Amino acid sequence: MTHQVVIALGSNLGDSAAILVEAIAEIAQSVTALRASSFYQTHPVGGPSQPDYLNAVIVGETELAPEELLAAMQVIENRHGRVRTERWGARTLDIDLIDYASAHWESAALTLPHPRAHERAFVLLPWSEVDPDAILIGHGAVNSLISTMDISGVVRR
């Protein structure tokens, strides 16, 4: 049985565009019927001073359980040099599971939907590009959430 998933990607170290393209290709080994957004340049949220991010969202189908998909995404992050030393610090690749079958999930490793997705234009704008009718469970229509945000610092590339 397959489940629809929403995955957000970001990078602000190295050749971010190339890293995102490679990561999306690697994710496609676990996620089928993949639809990828354009890239969006965004300012960092929280953390130390750092370069802007390049972000994207993909929507697709997977047979993996939520924590299996999370583990697969962490392998991809590590392969691209992800180092987890500073919360909200700069990174070569960040991959977040945003939504899994519009279900709630709570474990030590994973909370779904992503607990801050509803606050993040760098997730919602690319998501609405690939799925204009998207609903973020517990928060409503993605396009309605976007309409309440300041998106002036988000640039589609």
Short mmCIF file of N, CA and C in Angstrom, two decimals:
data_model
loop_
_atom_site.label_atom_id
_atom_site.label_comp_id
_atom_site.label_asym_id
_atom_site.label_seq_id
_atom_site.Cartn_x
_atom_site.Cartn_y
_atom_site.Cartn_z
N MET A 1 0.84 -1.18 0.00
CA MET A 1 0.00 0.00 0.00
C MET A 1 0.89 1.25 0.00
N THR A 2 0.55 2.20 -0.83
CA THR A 2 1.33 3.43 -0.88
C THR A 2 0.65 4.54 -0.10
N HIS A 3 1.47 5.49 0.33
CA HIS A 3 1.00 6.63 1.11
C HIS A 3 1.57 7.90 0.49
N GLN A 4 0.73 8.95 0.40
CA GLN A 4 1.24 10.22 -0.12
C GLN A 4 2.10 10.89 0.94
N VAL A 5 3.23 11.42 0.50
CA VAL A 5 4.15 12.12 1.40
C VAL A 5 4.52 13.48 0.82
N VAL A 6 4.82 14.39 1.73
CA VAL A 6 5.31 15.72 1.37
C VAL A 6 6.66 15.87 2.06
N ILE A 7 7.68 16.17 1.27
CA ILE A 7 9.05 16.26 1.77
C ILE A 7 9.62 17.62 1.38
N ALA A 8 10.22 18.32 2.34
CA ALA A 8 10.86 19.61 2.08
C ALA A 8 12.37 19.42 2.10
N LEU A 9 13.05 20.13 1.21
CA LEU A 9 14.50 20.08 1.12
C LEU A 9 15.06 21.49 1.15
N GLY A 10 16.22 21.64 1.75
CA GLY A 10 16.89 22.93 1.76
C GLY A 10 18.39 22.76 1.81
N SER A 11 19.09 23.77 1.29
CA SER A 11 20.55 23.76 1.29
C SER A 11 21.04 25.20 1.25
N ASN A 12 22.09 25.49 2.04
CA ASN A 12 22.71 26.82 1.93
C ASN A 12 24.24 26.76 2.01
N LEU A 13 24.81 25.59 1.80
CA LEU A 13 26.26 25.43 1.72
C LEU A 13 26.60 24.64 0.46
N GLY A 14 27.67 25.01 -0.20
CA GLY A 14 28.07 24.31 -1.41
C GLY A 14 27.22 24.73 -2.60
N ASP A 15 27.19 23.89 -3.63
CA ASP A 15 26.39 24.15 -4.82
C ASP A 15 24.97 23.67 -4.54
N SER A 16 24.19 24.53 -3.89
CA SER A 16 22.87 24.14 -3.38
C SER A 16 21.95 23.59 -4.46
N ALA A 17 21.94 24.19 -5.64
CA ALA A 17 21.06 23.70 -6.71
C ALA A 17 21.44 22.28 -7.10
N ALA A 18 22.71 22.01 -7.28
CA ALA A 18 23.16 20.67 -7.65
C ALA A 18 22.86 19.67 -6.54
N ILE A 19 23.06 20.09 -5.30
CA ILE A 19 22.78 19.21 -4.16
C ILE A 19 21.30 18.84 -4.13
N LEU A 20 20.41 19.82 -4.33
CA LEU A 20 18.98 19.54 -4.30
C LEU A 20 18.58 18.62 -5.45
N VAL A 21 19.12 18.85 -6.64
CA VAL A 21 18.81 17.98 -7.78
C VAL A 21 19.24 16.55 -7.48
N GLU A 22 20.43 16.37 -6.95
CA GLU A 22 20.92 15.03 -6.61
C GLU A 22 20.07 14.39 -5.52
N ALA A 23 19.72 15.15 -4.50
CA ALA A 23 18.93 14.61 -3.39
C ALA A 23 17.55 14.18 -3.88
N ILE A 24 16.93 14.96 -4.74
CA ILE A 24 15.61 14.59 -5.28
C ILE A 24 15.72 13.28 -6.06
N ALA A 25 16.77 13.12 -6.84
CA ALA A 25 16.97 11.87 -7.58
C ALA A 25 17.16 10.70 -6.63
N GLU A 26 17.86 10.92 -5.53
CA GLU A 26 18.07 9.85 -4.55
C GLU A 26 16.77 9.51 -3.82
N ILE A 27 15.99 10.52 -3.48
CA ILE A 27 14.70 10.29 -2.81
C ILE A 27 13.77 9.49 -3.72
N ALA A 28 13.89 9.70 -5.03
CA ALA A 28 13.04 9.00 -5.99
C ALA A 28 13.22 7.48 -5.95
N GLN A 29 14.26 7.00 -5.29
CA GLN A 29 14.43 5.56 -5.11
C GLN A 29 13.45 5.01 -4.08
N SER A 30 12.93 5.87 -3.19
CA SER A 30 11.98 5.46 -2.16
C SER A 30 10.60 6.07 -2.34
N VAL A 31 10.52 7.11 -3.15
CA VAL A 31 9.26 7.84 -3.35
C VAL A 31 8.97 7.88 -4.84
N THR A 32 7.80 7.36 -5.23
CA THR A 32 7.43 7.32 -6.65
C THR A 32 6.38 8.38 -6.95
N ALA A 33 6.01 8.48 -8.22
CA ALA A 33 5.02 9.47 -8.68
C ALA A 33 5.41 10.85 -8.16
N LEU A 34 6.69 11.10 -8.21
CA LEU A 34 7.27 12.30 -7.61
C LEU A 34 6.98 13.55 -8.43
N ARG A 35 6.52 14.59 -7.73
CA ARG A 35 6.35 15.92 -8.33
C ARG A 35 7.19 16.87 -7.50
N ALA A 36 8.07 17.59 -8.18
CA ALA A 36 8.99 18.50 -7.48
C ALA A 36 8.67 19.95 -7.84
N SER A 37 8.77 20.80 -6.84
CA SER A 37 8.56 22.24 -7.05
C SER A 37 9.78 22.86 -7.71
N SER A 38 9.61 24.12 -8.07
CA SER A 38 10.75 24.95 -8.44
C SER A 38 11.59 25.15 -7.18
N PHE A 39 12.76 25.74 -7.35
CA PHE A 39 13.57 26.11 -6.20
C PHE A 39 13.18 27.52 -5.75
N TYR A 40 13.23 27.73 -4.45
CA TYR A 40 12.89 29.01 -3.85
C TYR A 40 14.06 29.47 -2.99
N GLN A 41 14.51 30.69 -3.19
CA GLN A 41 15.56 31.27 -2.35
C GLN A 41 14.89 31.96 -1.17
N THR A 42 15.36 31.63 0.04
CA THR A 42 14.74 32.18 1.25
C THR A 42 15.81 32.56 2.26
N HIS A 43 15.45 33.48 3.12
CA HIS A 43 16.34 33.87 4.21
C HIS A 43 16.31 32.79 5.29
N PRO A 44 17.40 32.58 6.01
CA PRO A 44 17.42 31.59 7.09
C PRO A 44 16.43 31.99 8.20
N VAL A 45 15.87 30.98 8.85
CA VAL A 45 14.97 31.20 9.97
C VAL A 45 15.68 30.76 11.24
N GLY A 46 15.87 31.68 12.18
CA GLY A 46 16.54 31.33 13.43
C GLY A 46 18.01 31.05 13.20
N GLY A 47 18.69 30.74 14.28
CA GLY A 47 20.08 30.34 14.19
C GLY A 47 21.03 31.49 13.92
N PRO A 48 22.30 31.15 13.70
CA PRO A 48 23.34 32.16 13.48
C PRO A 48 23.23 32.80 12.10
N SER A 49 24.00 33.86 11.89
CA SER A 49 24.08 34.50 10.58
C SER A 49 24.62 33.48 9.58
N GLN A 50 23.97 33.39 8.43
CA GLN A 50 24.35 32.39 7.43
C GLN A 50 23.80 32.79 6.07
N PRO A 51 24.25 32.10 5.01
CA PRO A 51 23.75 32.41 3.66
C PRO A 51 22.28 32.04 3.50
N ASP A 52 21.65 32.62 2.47
CA ASP A 52 20.28 32.26 2.13
C ASP A 52 20.20 30.78 1.76
N TYR A 53 19.01 30.24 1.89
CA TYR A 53 18.74 28.84 1.53
C TYR A 53 18.15 28.75 0.14
N LEU A 54 18.33 27.61 -0.48
CA LEU A 54 17.58 27.21 -1.65
C LEU A 54 16.70 26.07 -1.18
N ASN A 55 15.39 26.20 -1.40
CA ASN A 55 14.42 25.23 -0.89
C ASN A 55 13.57 24.66 -2.02
N ALA A 56 13.04 23.48 -1.78
CA ALA A 56 12.09 22.84 -2.70
C ALA A 56 11.21 21.90 -1.89
N VAL A 57 10.10 21.51 -2.48
CA VAL A 57 9.21 20.51 -1.88
C VAL A 57 8.90 19.47 -2.95
N ILE A 58 8.85 18.22 -2.51
CA ILE A 58 8.41 17.16 -3.40
C ILE A 58 7.20 16.47 -2.78
N VAL A 59 6.30 16.03 -3.64
CA VAL A 59 5.12 15.27 -3.23
C VAL A 59 5.17 13.98 -4.02
N GLY A 60 4.93 12.87 -3.35
CA GLY A 60 4.96 11.59 -4.03
C GLY A 60 4.33 10.50 -3.20
N GLU A 61 4.57 9.26 -3.61
CA GLU A 61 3.99 8.09 -2.95
C GLU A 61 5.12 7.18 -2.47
N THR A 62 4.91 6.57 -1.30
CA THR A 62 5.91 5.62 -0.78
C THR A 62 5.22 4.44 -0.12
N GLU A 63 5.91 3.32 -0.12
CA GLU A 63 5.46 2.14 0.62
C GLU A 63 6.15 2.05 1.97
N LEU A 64 7.15 2.90 2.20
CA LEU A 64 7.88 2.88 3.47
C LEU A 64 7.01 3.44 4.59
N ALA A 65 7.23 2.93 5.80
CA ALA A 65 6.61 3.50 6.99
C ALA A 65 7.28 4.84 7.29
N PRO A 66 6.63 5.71 8.07
CA PRO A 66 7.20 7.04 8.32
C PRO A 66 8.64 7.03 8.82
N GLU A 67 8.95 6.20 9.81
CA GLU A 67 10.31 6.20 10.36
C GLU A 67 11.31 5.56 9.41
N GLU A 68 10.86 4.63 8.56
CA GLU A 68 11.75 4.07 7.54
C GLU A 68 12.11 5.14 6.51
N LEU A 69 11.12 5.94 6.13
CA LEU A 69 11.38 7.03 5.18
C LEU A 69 12.30 8.07 5.80
N LEU A 70 12.07 8.40 7.06
CA LEU A 70 12.95 9.34 7.77
C LEU A 70 14.39 8.83 7.76
N ALA A 71 14.58 7.55 8.06
CA ALA A 71 15.93 6.97 8.07
C ALA A 71 16.57 7.04 6.69
N ALA A 72 15.80 6.76 5.65
CA ALA A 72 16.32 6.84 4.28
C ALA A 72 16.74 8.27 3.95
N MET A 73 15.95 9.25 4.39
CA MET A 73 16.28 10.66 4.13
C MET A 73 17.53 11.08 4.89
N GLN A 74 17.71 10.57 6.09
CA GLN A 74 18.90 10.91 6.87
C GLN A 74 20.16 10.32 6.24
N VAL A 75 20.05 9.16 5.63
CA VAL A 75 21.19 8.59 4.90
C VAL A 75 21.58 9.51 3.74
N ILE A 76 20.58 10.03 3.04
CA ILE A 76 20.84 10.95 1.92
C ILE A 76 21.50 12.23 2.44
N GLU A 77 20.98 12.78 3.54
CA GLU A 77 21.59 13.98 4.14
C GLU A 77 23.06 13.72 4.47
N ASN A 78 23.33 12.60 5.11
CA ASN A 78 24.70 12.27 5.51
C ASN A 78 25.61 12.10 4.29
N ARG A 79 25.09 11.50 3.24
CA ARG A 79 25.86 11.30 2.02
C ARG A 79 26.28 12.65 1.41
N HIS A 80 25.49 13.67 1.68
CA HIS A 80 25.79 15.01 1.15
C HIS A 80 26.50 15.89 2.18
N GLY A 81 27.07 15.27 3.21
CA GLY A 81 27.91 16.00 4.14
C GLY A 81 27.18 16.73 5.25
N ARG A 82 25.94 16.33 5.54
CA ARG A 82 25.19 16.98 6.61
C ARG A 82 25.87 16.72 7.95
N VAL A 83 26.13 17.79 8.69
CA VAL A 83 26.71 17.71 10.03
C VAL A 83 25.75 18.41 10.98
N ARG A 84 25.36 17.72 12.04
CA ARG A 84 24.38 18.27 12.98
C ARG A 84 25.09 18.78 14.23
N THR A 85 25.73 19.95 14.12
CA THR A 85 26.44 20.49 15.27
C THR A 85 25.74 21.68 15.88
N GLU A 86 24.97 22.40 15.08
CA GLU A 86 24.35 23.63 15.57
C GLU A 86 22.89 23.68 15.13
N ARG A 87 21.98 23.83 16.11
CA ARG A 87 20.56 23.92 15.79
C ARG A 87 20.33 25.10 14.85
N TRP A 88 19.62 24.85 13.76
CA TRP A 88 19.29 25.85 12.75
C TRP A 88 20.53 26.44 12.09
N GLY A 89 21.64 25.73 12.14
CA GLY A 89 22.86 26.21 11.51
C GLY A 89 22.85 25.94 10.02
N ALA A 90 23.85 26.49 9.33
CA ALA A 90 24.00 26.28 7.89
C ALA A 90 24.22 24.80 7.62
N ARG A 91 23.79 24.35 6.43
CA ARG A 91 23.92 22.93 6.11
C ARG A 91 23.97 22.69 4.61
N THR A 92 24.64 21.63 4.24
CA THR A 92 24.68 21.25 2.83
C THR A 92 23.32 20.74 2.38
N LEU A 93 22.63 20.02 3.27
CA LEU A 93 21.33 19.46 2.90
C LEU A 93 20.50 19.21 4.15
N ASP A 94 19.27 19.66 4.10
CA ASP A 94 18.29 19.39 5.15
C ASP A 94 17.06 18.81 4.47
N ILE A 95 16.62 17.65 4.91
CA ILE A 95 15.42 17.02 4.36
C ILE A 95 14.45 16.79 5.51
N ASP A 96 13.23 17.30 5.37
CA ASP A 96 12.20 17.13 6.40
C ASP A 96 10.98 16.45 5.82
N LEU A 97 10.47 15.47 6.55
CA LEU A 97 9.19 14.86 6.21
C LEU A 97 8.11 15.76 6.79
N ILE A 98 7.32 16.38 5.93
CA ILE A 98 6.32 17.36 6.34
C ILE A 98 4.98 16.70 6.62
N ASP A 99 4.57 15.79 5.73
CA ASP A 99 3.26 15.16 5.86
C ASP A 99 3.35 13.73 5.34
N TYR A 100 2.66 12.84 6.00
CA TYR A 100 2.62 11.43 5.61
C TYR A 100 1.16 10.99 5.66
N ALA A 101 0.54 10.86 4.50
CA ALA A 101 -0.84 10.38 4.38
C ALA A 101 -1.83 11.20 5.20
N SER A 102 -1.55 12.47 5.38
CA SER A 102 -2.41 13.37 6.18
C SER A 102 -2.73 12.77 7.55
N ALA A 103 -1.76 12.09 8.13
CA ALA A 103 -1.96 11.42 9.41
C ALA A 103 -1.13 12.09 10.50
N HIS A 104 -1.58 11.90 11.73
CA HIS A 104 -0.79 12.33 12.88
C HIS A 104 0.13 11.18 13.27
N TRP A 105 1.36 11.50 13.63
CA TRP A 105 2.35 10.50 14.05
C TRP A 105 3.20 11.14 15.13
N GLU A 106 3.43 10.43 16.20
CA GLU A 106 4.24 10.95 17.29
C GLU A 106 5.13 9.84 17.80
N SER A 107 6.45 10.06 17.70
CA SER A 107 7.41 9.12 18.26
C SER A 107 8.61 9.93 18.73
N ALA A 108 9.57 9.26 19.33
CA ALA A 108 10.77 9.97 19.79
C ALA A 108 11.53 10.58 18.61
N ALA A 109 11.44 9.96 17.44
CA ALA A 109 12.22 10.41 16.28
C ALA A 109 11.46 11.33 15.34
N LEU A 110 10.12 11.32 15.41
CA LEU A 110 9.36 11.98 14.34
C LEU A 110 8.00 12.45 14.84
N THR A 111 7.64 13.67 14.45
CA THR A 111 6.31 14.21 14.70
C THR A 111 5.71 14.62 13.36
N LEU A 112 4.50 14.14 13.09
CA LEU A 112 3.80 14.48 11.85
C LEU A 112 2.38 14.94 12.14
N PRO A 113 1.90 15.95 11.39
CA PRO A 113 2.69 16.67 10.41
C PRO A 113 3.82 17.43 11.09
N HIS A 114 4.78 17.90 10.29
CA HIS A 114 5.91 18.64 10.85
C HIS A 114 5.37 19.77 11.71
N PRO A 115 5.84 19.90 12.95
CA PRO A 115 5.23 20.84 13.90
C PRO A 115 5.35 22.32 13.55
N ARG A 116 6.25 22.69 12.67
CA ARG A 116 6.38 24.11 12.31
C ARG A 116 6.09 24.39 10.84
N ALA A 117 5.62 23.40 10.11
CA ALA A 117 5.37 23.59 8.68
C ALA A 117 4.40 24.73 8.41
N HIS A 118 3.40 24.87 9.26
CA HIS A 118 2.37 25.90 9.03
C HIS A 118 2.90 27.32 9.15
N GLU A 119 4.11 27.48 9.71
CA GLU A 119 4.72 28.80 9.90
C GLU A 119 5.77 29.12 8.83
N ARG A 120 6.04 28.21 7.93
CA ARG A 120 7.21 28.33 7.07
C ARG A 120 6.84 28.51 5.60
N ALA A 121 7.02 29.74 5.14
CA ALA A 121 6.75 30.03 3.73
C ALA A 121 7.64 29.19 2.82
N PHE A 122 8.86 28.87 3.26
CA PHE A 122 9.77 28.09 2.42
C PHE A 122 9.32 26.65 2.25
N VAL A 123 8.34 26.22 3.04
CA VAL A 123 7.69 24.92 2.85
C VAL A 123 6.38 25.10 2.09
N LEU A 124 5.56 26.03 2.54
CA LEU A 124 4.21 26.16 2.01
C LEU A 124 4.15 26.65 0.56
N LEU A 125 4.98 27.63 0.20
CA LEU A 125 4.95 28.13 -1.19
C LEU A 125 5.32 27.05 -2.21
N PRO A 126 6.43 26.34 -2.03
CA PRO A 126 6.73 25.28 -3.00
C PRO A 126 5.70 24.14 -2.97
N TRP A 127 5.16 23.84 -1.78
CA TRP A 127 4.14 22.79 -1.68
C TRP A 127 2.92 23.18 -2.49
N SER A 128 2.48 24.42 -2.36
CA SER A 128 1.29 24.86 -3.10
C SER A 128 1.53 24.86 -4.61
N GLU A 129 2.78 25.02 -5.01
CA GLU A 129 3.10 24.96 -6.44
C GLU A 129 2.82 23.58 -7.01
N VAL A 130 3.22 22.52 -6.29
CA VAL A 130 3.03 21.16 -6.81
C VAL A 130 1.68 20.57 -6.45
N ASP A 131 1.01 21.13 -5.44
CA ASP A 131 -0.32 20.66 -5.05
C ASP A 131 -1.16 21.85 -4.59
N PRO A 132 -1.78 22.56 -5.54
CA PRO A 132 -2.52 23.78 -5.20
C PRO A 132 -3.68 23.56 -4.23
N ASP A 133 -4.17 22.33 -4.13
CA ASP A 133 -5.29 22.02 -3.24
C ASP A 133 -4.84 21.40 -1.92
N ALA A 134 -3.57 21.50 -1.62
CA ALA A 134 -3.00 20.84 -0.43
C ALA A 134 -3.65 21.34 0.86
N ILE A 135 -3.81 20.39 1.77
CA ILE A 135 -4.31 20.66 3.11
C ILE A 135 -3.25 20.18 4.10
N LEU A 136 -2.90 21.02 5.05
CA LEU A 136 -2.00 20.62 6.13
C LEU A 136 -2.88 20.26 7.31
N ILE A 137 -2.93 18.99 7.62
CA ILE A 137 -3.82 18.50 8.66
C ILE A 137 -3.61 19.29 9.96
N GLY A 138 -4.72 19.71 10.54
CA GLY A 138 -4.68 20.47 11.77
C GLY A 138 -4.54 21.96 11.57
N HIS A 139 -4.27 22.40 10.32
CA HIS A 139 -4.04 23.82 10.06
C HIS A 139 -4.85 24.36 8.89
N GLY A 140 -5.30 23.51 8.00
CA GLY A 140 -6.14 23.96 6.89
C GLY A 140 -5.43 24.00 5.56
N ALA A 141 -6.07 24.72 4.63
CA ALA A 141 -5.57 24.81 3.26
C ALA A 141 -4.23 25.54 3.24
N VAL A 142 -3.29 24.96 2.53
CA VAL A 142 -1.95 25.56 2.43
C VAL A 142 -2.03 26.96 1.84
N ASN A 143 -2.85 27.14 0.81
CA ASN A 143 -2.97 28.48 0.21
C ASN A 143 -3.55 29.49 1.19
N SER A 144 -4.44 29.08 2.07
CA SER A 144 -4.97 29.99 3.10
C SER A 144 -3.89 30.37 4.10
N LEU A 145 -3.06 29.42 4.47
CA LEU A 145 -1.95 29.71 5.38
C LEU A 145 -0.99 30.71 4.74
N ILE A 146 -0.70 30.52 3.46
CA ILE A 146 0.21 31.42 2.76
C ILE A 146 -0.34 32.84 2.74
N SER A 147 -1.66 32.96 2.59
CA SER A 147 -2.26 34.30 2.47
C SER A 147 -2.10 35.13 3.74
N THR A 148 -1.74 34.50 4.85
CA THR A 148 -1.56 35.23 6.11
C THR A 148 -0.09 35.54 6.40
N MET A 149 0.81 35.16 5.48
CA MET A 149 2.25 35.29 5.73
C MET A 149 2.87 36.44 4.95
N ASP A 150 3.99 36.91 5.48
CA ASP A 150 4.84 37.84 4.74
C ASP A 150 5.77 36.98 3.89
N ILE A 151 5.56 37.00 2.59
CA ILE A 151 6.37 36.17 1.69
C ILE A 151 7.33 37.02 0.85
N SER A 152 7.55 38.24 1.28
CA SER A 152 8.38 39.16 0.50
C SER A 152 9.84 38.69 0.36
N GLY A 153 10.33 37.88 1.29
CA GLY A 153 11.71 37.42 1.22
C GLY A 153 11.88 36.10 0.50
N VAL A 154 10.81 35.60 -0.14
CA VAL A 154 10.86 34.31 -0.82
C VAL A 154 10.86 34.56 -2.32
N VAL A 155 11.90 34.05 -3.01
CA VAL A 155 12.05 34.30 -4.45
C VAL A 155 12.09 32.97 -5.18
N ARG A 156 11.16 32.79 -6.12
CA ARG A 156 11.16 31.57 -6.94
C ARG A 156 12.29 31.65 -7.96
N ARG A 157 13.10 30.60 -8.05
CA ARG A 157 14.27 30.59 -8.95
C ARG A 157 14.01 29.76 -10.18
#
